[in-house]
Amino acid sequence: MNTLNIIRSVKSKMKIEFLAQLLGMLLLAFLPTYFGFTKQLALVYYFFYTIMLIFAIYYLSKFYSFYKKADNINSENRQDANWFYHELRIELAHYKSFHYITTFIASGFGIVYCYFNKITLISLINKIEILIPSQLNLIIMSLTTVFILFVLAESAVSWSFRKELKDLKSILGL
């Protein structure tokens, strides 16, 4: 695979990711209406959503800027290809950071939601509430959820661009 095809493949995936993120943020705006949140819970949700939206605008603008800079790359120039490889790795690290931040924000709202609705981890923990107080139950559930989401974010971003990074690395001899 030559450098131009790799760059086109990366840009194609970036375009899909960008549009998916925009659609996801748009759909998240209507979540309280869809699930019928109370006014108080909807207010808390929109507070978390606003914070997430601010981070999304920042990270997705950086993502889009890199996408546009990739248009000016001379794929035959080794220095440009090397720049693209290293910038892609940096952008993917930023994209992972965006996923981590949104995971924390979503987990924060999840904790508030569980607290307001008195949702517990599993019925087994409810039966042994004497041994595990409800606050610890909430912490266990939150940490488990965050861990799973971090693993998913890390593997999804790495997996989707893994082939292109590997091909580009082999072309550049890194």
mmCIF file of C-alpha atoms in Angstrom:
data_model
loop_
_atom_site.group_PDB
_atom_site.id
_atom_site.type_symbol
_atom_site.label_atom_id
_atom_site.label_comp_id
_atom_site.label_asym_id
_atom_site.label_seq_id
_atom_site.Cartn_x
_atom_site.Cartn_y
_atom_site.Cartn_z
ATOM 1 C CA MET A 1 0.000 0.000 0.000
ATOM 2 C CA ASN A 2 1.469 3.378 -0.885
ATOM 3 C CA THR A 3 1.454 6.489 1.281
ATOM 4 C CA LEU A 4 -1.293 8.244 -0.663
ATOM 5 C CA ASN A 5 -3.701 5.327 -0.185
ATOM 6 C CA ILE A 6 -2.896 5.196 3.518
ATOM 7 C CA ILE A 7 -3.575 8.929 3.888
ATOM 8 C CA ARG A 8 -6.851 8.572 1.982
ATOM 9 C CA SER A 9 -7.858 5.643 4.183
ATOM 10 C CA VAL A 10 -7.059 7.586 7.358
ATOM 11 C CA LYS A 11 -8.975 10.629 6.106
ATOM 12 C CA SER A 12 -11.952 8.458 5.210
ATOM 13 C CA LYS A 13 -12.023 6.975 8.705
ATOM 14 C CA MET A 14 -11.538 10.395 10.270
ATOM 15 C CA LYS A 15 -14.501 11.758 8.323
ATOM 16 C CA ILE A 16 -16.708 8.911 9.536
ATOM 17 C CA GLU A 17 -15.510 9.382 13.135
ATOM 18 C CA PHE A 18 -16.120 13.135 12.972
ATOM 19 C CA LEU A 19 -19.645 12.750 11.607
ATOM 20 C CA ALA A 20 -20.424 10.011 14.141
ATOM 21 C CA GLN A 21 -19.258 12.248 16.986
ATOM 22 C CA LEU A 22 -21.368 15.154 15.738
ATOM 23 C CA LEU A 23 -24.418 12.934 15.397
ATOM 24 C CA GLY A 24 -23.792 11.454 18.843
ATOM 25 C CA MET A 25 -23.538 14.876 20.473
ATOM 26 C CA LEU A 26 -26.714 15.976 18.729
ATOM 27 C CA LEU A 27 -28.608 12.885 19.866
ATOM 28 C CA LEU A 28 -27.346 13.285 23.429
ATOM 29 C CA ALA A 29 -29.018 16.692 23.558
ATOM 30 C CA PHE A 30 -32.415 14.975 23.419
ATOM 31 C CA LEU A 31 -31.674 12.234 25.971
ATOM 32 C CA PRO A 32 -33.631 13.811 28.879
ATOM 33 C CA THR A 33 -36.713 14.225 26.693
ATOM 34 C CA TYR A 34 -36.502 10.671 25.404
ATOM 35 C CA PHE A 35 -36.108 9.126 28.862
ATOM 36 C CA GLY A 36 -38.472 11.538 30.597
ATOM 37 C CA PHE A 37 -36.063 12.956 33.177
ATOM 38 C CA THR A 38 -37.488 15.106 35.932
ATOM 39 C CA LYS A 39 -36.787 18.828 35.651
ATOM 40 C CA GLN A 40 -34.115 18.632 38.348
ATOM 41 C CA LEU A 41 -32.383 15.670 36.728
ATOM 42 C CA ALA A 42 -32.618 17.274 33.270
ATOM 43 C CA LEU A 43 -30.960 20.406 34.662
ATOM 44 C CA VAL A 44 -28.125 18.319 36.105
ATOM 45 C CA TYR A 45 -27.862 16.416 32.829
ATOM 46 C CA TYR A 46 -27.586 19.589 30.769
ATOM 47 C CA PHE A 47 -24.883 20.856 33.119
ATOM 48 C CA PHE A 48 -22.829 17.712 32.402
ATOM 49 C CA TYR A 49 -23.776 17.847 28.727
ATOM 50 C CA THR A 50 -22.567 21.442 28.415
ATOM 51 C CA ILE A 51 -19.199 20.530 29.896
ATOM 52 C CA MET A 52 -18.955 17.568 27.532
ATOM 53 C CA LEU A 53 -19.962 19.772 24.596
ATOM 54 C CA ILE A 54 -17.198 22.260 25.402
ATOM 55 C CA PHE A 55 -14.611 19.475 25.408
ATOM 56 C CA ALA A 56 -16.105 18.019 22.234
ATOM 57 C CA ILE A 57 -15.842 21.328 20.410
ATOM 58 C CA TYR A 58 -12.219 21.698 21.461
ATOM 59 C CA TYR A 59 -11.095 18.185 20.560
ATOM 60 C CA LEU A 60 -13.141 17.830 17.410
ATOM 61 C CA SER A 61 -11.859 21.171 16.134
ATOM 62 C CA LYS A 62 -8.294 19.882 16.600
ATOM 63 C CA PHE A 63 -9.300 16.652 14.855
ATOM 64 C CA TYR A 64 -10.834 18.605 11.974
ATOM 65 C CA SER A 65 -7.803 20.883 11.716
ATOM 66 C CA PHE A 66 -5.525 17.862 11.324
ATOM 67 C CA TYR A 67 -7.925 16.441 8.737
ATOM 68 C CA LYS A 68 -7.641 19.650 6.710
ATOM 69 C CA LYS A 69 -3.836 19.809 7.056
ATOM 70 C CA ALA A 70 -3.648 16.296 5.619
ATOM 71 C CA ASP A 71 -4.964 17.709 2.313
ATOM 72 C CA ASN A 72 -1.678 19.535 1.764
ATOM 73 C CA ILE A 73 0.579 16.522 2.186
ATOM 74 C CA ASN A 74 2.823 15.464 -0.633
ATOM 75 C CA SER A 75 2.621 11.695 -0.293
ATOM 76 C CA GLU A 76 5.803 11.207 -2.285
ATOM 77 C CA ASN A 77 7.842 13.361 0.102
ATOM 78 C CA ARG A 78 9.271 11.206 2.893
ATOM 79 C CA GLN A 79 9.418 14.164 5.276
ATOM 80 C CA ASP A 80 5.697 14.896 4.770
ATOM 81 C CA ALA A 81 4.819 11.236 5.251
ATOM 82 C CA ASN A 82 6.911 11.148 8.413
ATOM 83 C CA TRP A 83 5.143 14.306 9.647
ATOM 84 C CA PHE A 84 1.767 12.733 8.897
ATOM 85 C CA TYR A 85 2.665 9.553 10.787
ATOM 86 C CA HIS A 86 3.762 11.392 13.923
ATOM 87 C CA GLU A 87 0.898 13.884 13.812
ATOM 88 C CA LEU A 88 -1.568 11.038 13.365
ATOM 89 C CA ARG A 89 -0.212 9.364 16.472
ATOM 90 C CA ILE A 90 -0.538 12.637 18.388
ATOM 91 C CA GLU A 91 -4.084 13.204 17.109
ATOM 92 C CA LEU A 92 -5.068 9.670 18.062
ATOM 93 C CA ALA A 93 -3.702 10.302 21.566
ATOM 94 C CA HIS A 94 -5.790 13.494 21.705
ATOM 95 C CA TYR A 95 -8.814 11.570 20.461
ATOM 96 C CA LYS A 96 -8.314 8.987 23.194
ATOM 97 C CA SER A 97 -8.067 11.824 25.717
ATOM 98 C CA PHE A 98 -11.382 13.144 24.422
ATOM 99 C CA HIS A 99 -12.917 9.718 24.994
ATOM 100 C CA TYR A 100 -11.463 9.549 28.502
ATOM 101 C CA ILE A 101 -12.799 12.987 29.393
ATOM 102 C CA THR A 102 -16.262 12.181 28.079
ATOM 103 C CA THR A 103 -16.123 8.913 30.009
ATOM 104 C CA PHE A 104 -15.459 10.795 33.234
ATOM 105 C CA ILE A 105 -18.193 13.318 32.526
ATOM 106 C CA ALA A 106 -20.710 10.602 31.609
ATOM 107 C CA SER A 107 -19.693 8.612 34.680
ATOM 108 C CA GLY A 108 -20.205 11.686 36.840
ATOM 109 C CA PHE A 109 -23.719 12.057 35.523
ATOM 110 C CA GLY A 110 -24.244 8.300 35.914
ATOM 111 C CA ILE A 111 -23.320 8.573 39.585
ATOM 112 C CA VAL A 112 -25.755 11.444 40.077
ATOM 113 C CA TYR A 113 -28.459 9.564 38.176
ATOM 114 C CA CYS A 114 -27.955 6.421 40.266
ATOM 115 C CA TYR A 115 -27.991 8.471 43.452
ATOM 116 C CA PHE A 116 -31.227 10.278 42.552
ATOM 117 C CA ASN A 117 -32.937 7.078 41.459
ATOM 118 C CA LYS A 118 -31.433 4.871 44.187
ATOM 119 C CA ILE A 119 -30.034 2.391 41.678
ATOM 120 C CA THR A 120 -27.650 -0.173 43.123
ATOM 121 C CA LEU A 121 -25.057 -2.406 41.500
ATOM 122 C CA ILE A 122 -26.789 -5.762 41.806
ATOM 123 C CA SER A 123 -29.423 -7.291 44.039
ATOM 124 C CA LEU A 124 -26.762 -9.379 45.790
ATOM 125 C CA ILE A 125 -25.135 -6.241 47.136
ATOM 126 C CA ASN A 126 -28.535 -5.051 48.313
ATOM 127 C CA LYS A 127 -28.884 -8.248 50.337
ATOM 128 C CA ILE A 128 -25.562 -7.699 52.051
ATOM 129 C CA GLU A 129 -26.026 -3.957 52.543
ATOM 130 C CA ILE A 130 -24.807 -4.381 56.110
ATOM 131 C CA LEU A 131 -21.362 -5.331 54.808
ATOM 132 C CA ILE A 132 -21.271 -2.903 51.886
ATOM 133 C CA PRO A 133 -22.884 0.489 52.492
ATOM 134 C CA SER A 134 -24.700 2.095 49.579
ATOM 135 C CA GLN A 135 -21.944 4.706 49.059
ATOM 136 C CA LEU A 136 -19.384 1.946 48.547
ATOM 137 C CA ASN A 137 -21.846 0.205 46.245
ATOM 138 C CA LEU A 138 -21.987 3.372 44.142
ATOM 139 C CA ILE A 139 -18.188 3.651 44.087
ATOM 140 C CA ILE A 140 -17.796 0.015 42.996
ATOM 141 C CA MET A 141 -20.346 0.454 40.225
ATOM 142 C CA SER A 142 -18.728 3.696 39.062
ATOM 143 C CA LEU A 143 -15.197 2.293 39.006
ATOM 144 C CA THR A 144 -16.313 -0.806 37.139
ATOM 145 C CA THR A 145 -18.160 1.256 34.550
ATOM 146 C CA VAL A 146 -15.256 3.677 34.096
ATOM 147 C CA PHE A 147 -12.798 0.805 33.716
ATOM 148 C CA ILE A 148 -14.927 -0.870 31.051
ATOM 149 C CA LEU A 149 -15.414 2.414 29.192
ATOM 150 C CA PHE A 150 -11.674 3.176 29.315
ATOM 151 C CA VAL A 151 -10.843 -0.225 27.878
ATOM 152 C CA LEU A 152 -13.433 0.260 25.142
ATOM 153 C CA ALA A 153 -12.172 3.770 24.303
ATOM 154 C CA GLU A 154 -8.550 2.660 24.195
ATOM 155 C CA SER A 155 -9.184 -0.384 22.057
ATOM 156 C CA ALA A 156 -11.690 1.257 19.688
ATOM 157 C CA VAL A 157 -9.425 4.147 18.709
ATOM 158 C CA SER A 158 -6.320 1.970 18.518
ATOM 159 C CA TRP A 159 -8.097 -0.732 16.550
ATOM 160 C CA SER A 160 -9.672 1.558 13.961
ATOM 161 C CA PHE A 161 -6.369 3.144 12.827
ATOM 162 C CA ARG A 162 -4.009 0.262 13.658
ATOM 163 C CA LYS A 163 -3.597 -1.005 10.093
ATOM 164 C CA GLU A 164 -2.804 2.406 8.638
ATOM 165 C CA LEU A 165 -0.291 3.204 11.378
ATOM 166 C CA LYS A 166 1.395 -0.162 10.876
ATOM 167 C CA ASP A 167 1.549 0.262 7.075
ATOM 168 C CA LEU A 168 2.854 3.812 7.337
ATOM 169 C CA LYS A 169 5.438 2.772 9.898
ATOM 170 C CA SER A 170 6.698 -0.009 7.632
ATOM 171 C CA ILE A 171 6.900 2.353 4.611
ATOM 172 C CA LEU A 172 8.857 4.886 6.634
ATOM 173 C CA GLY A 173 11.102 2.206 8.132
ATOM 174 C CA LEU A 174 10.418 3.249 11.725
#
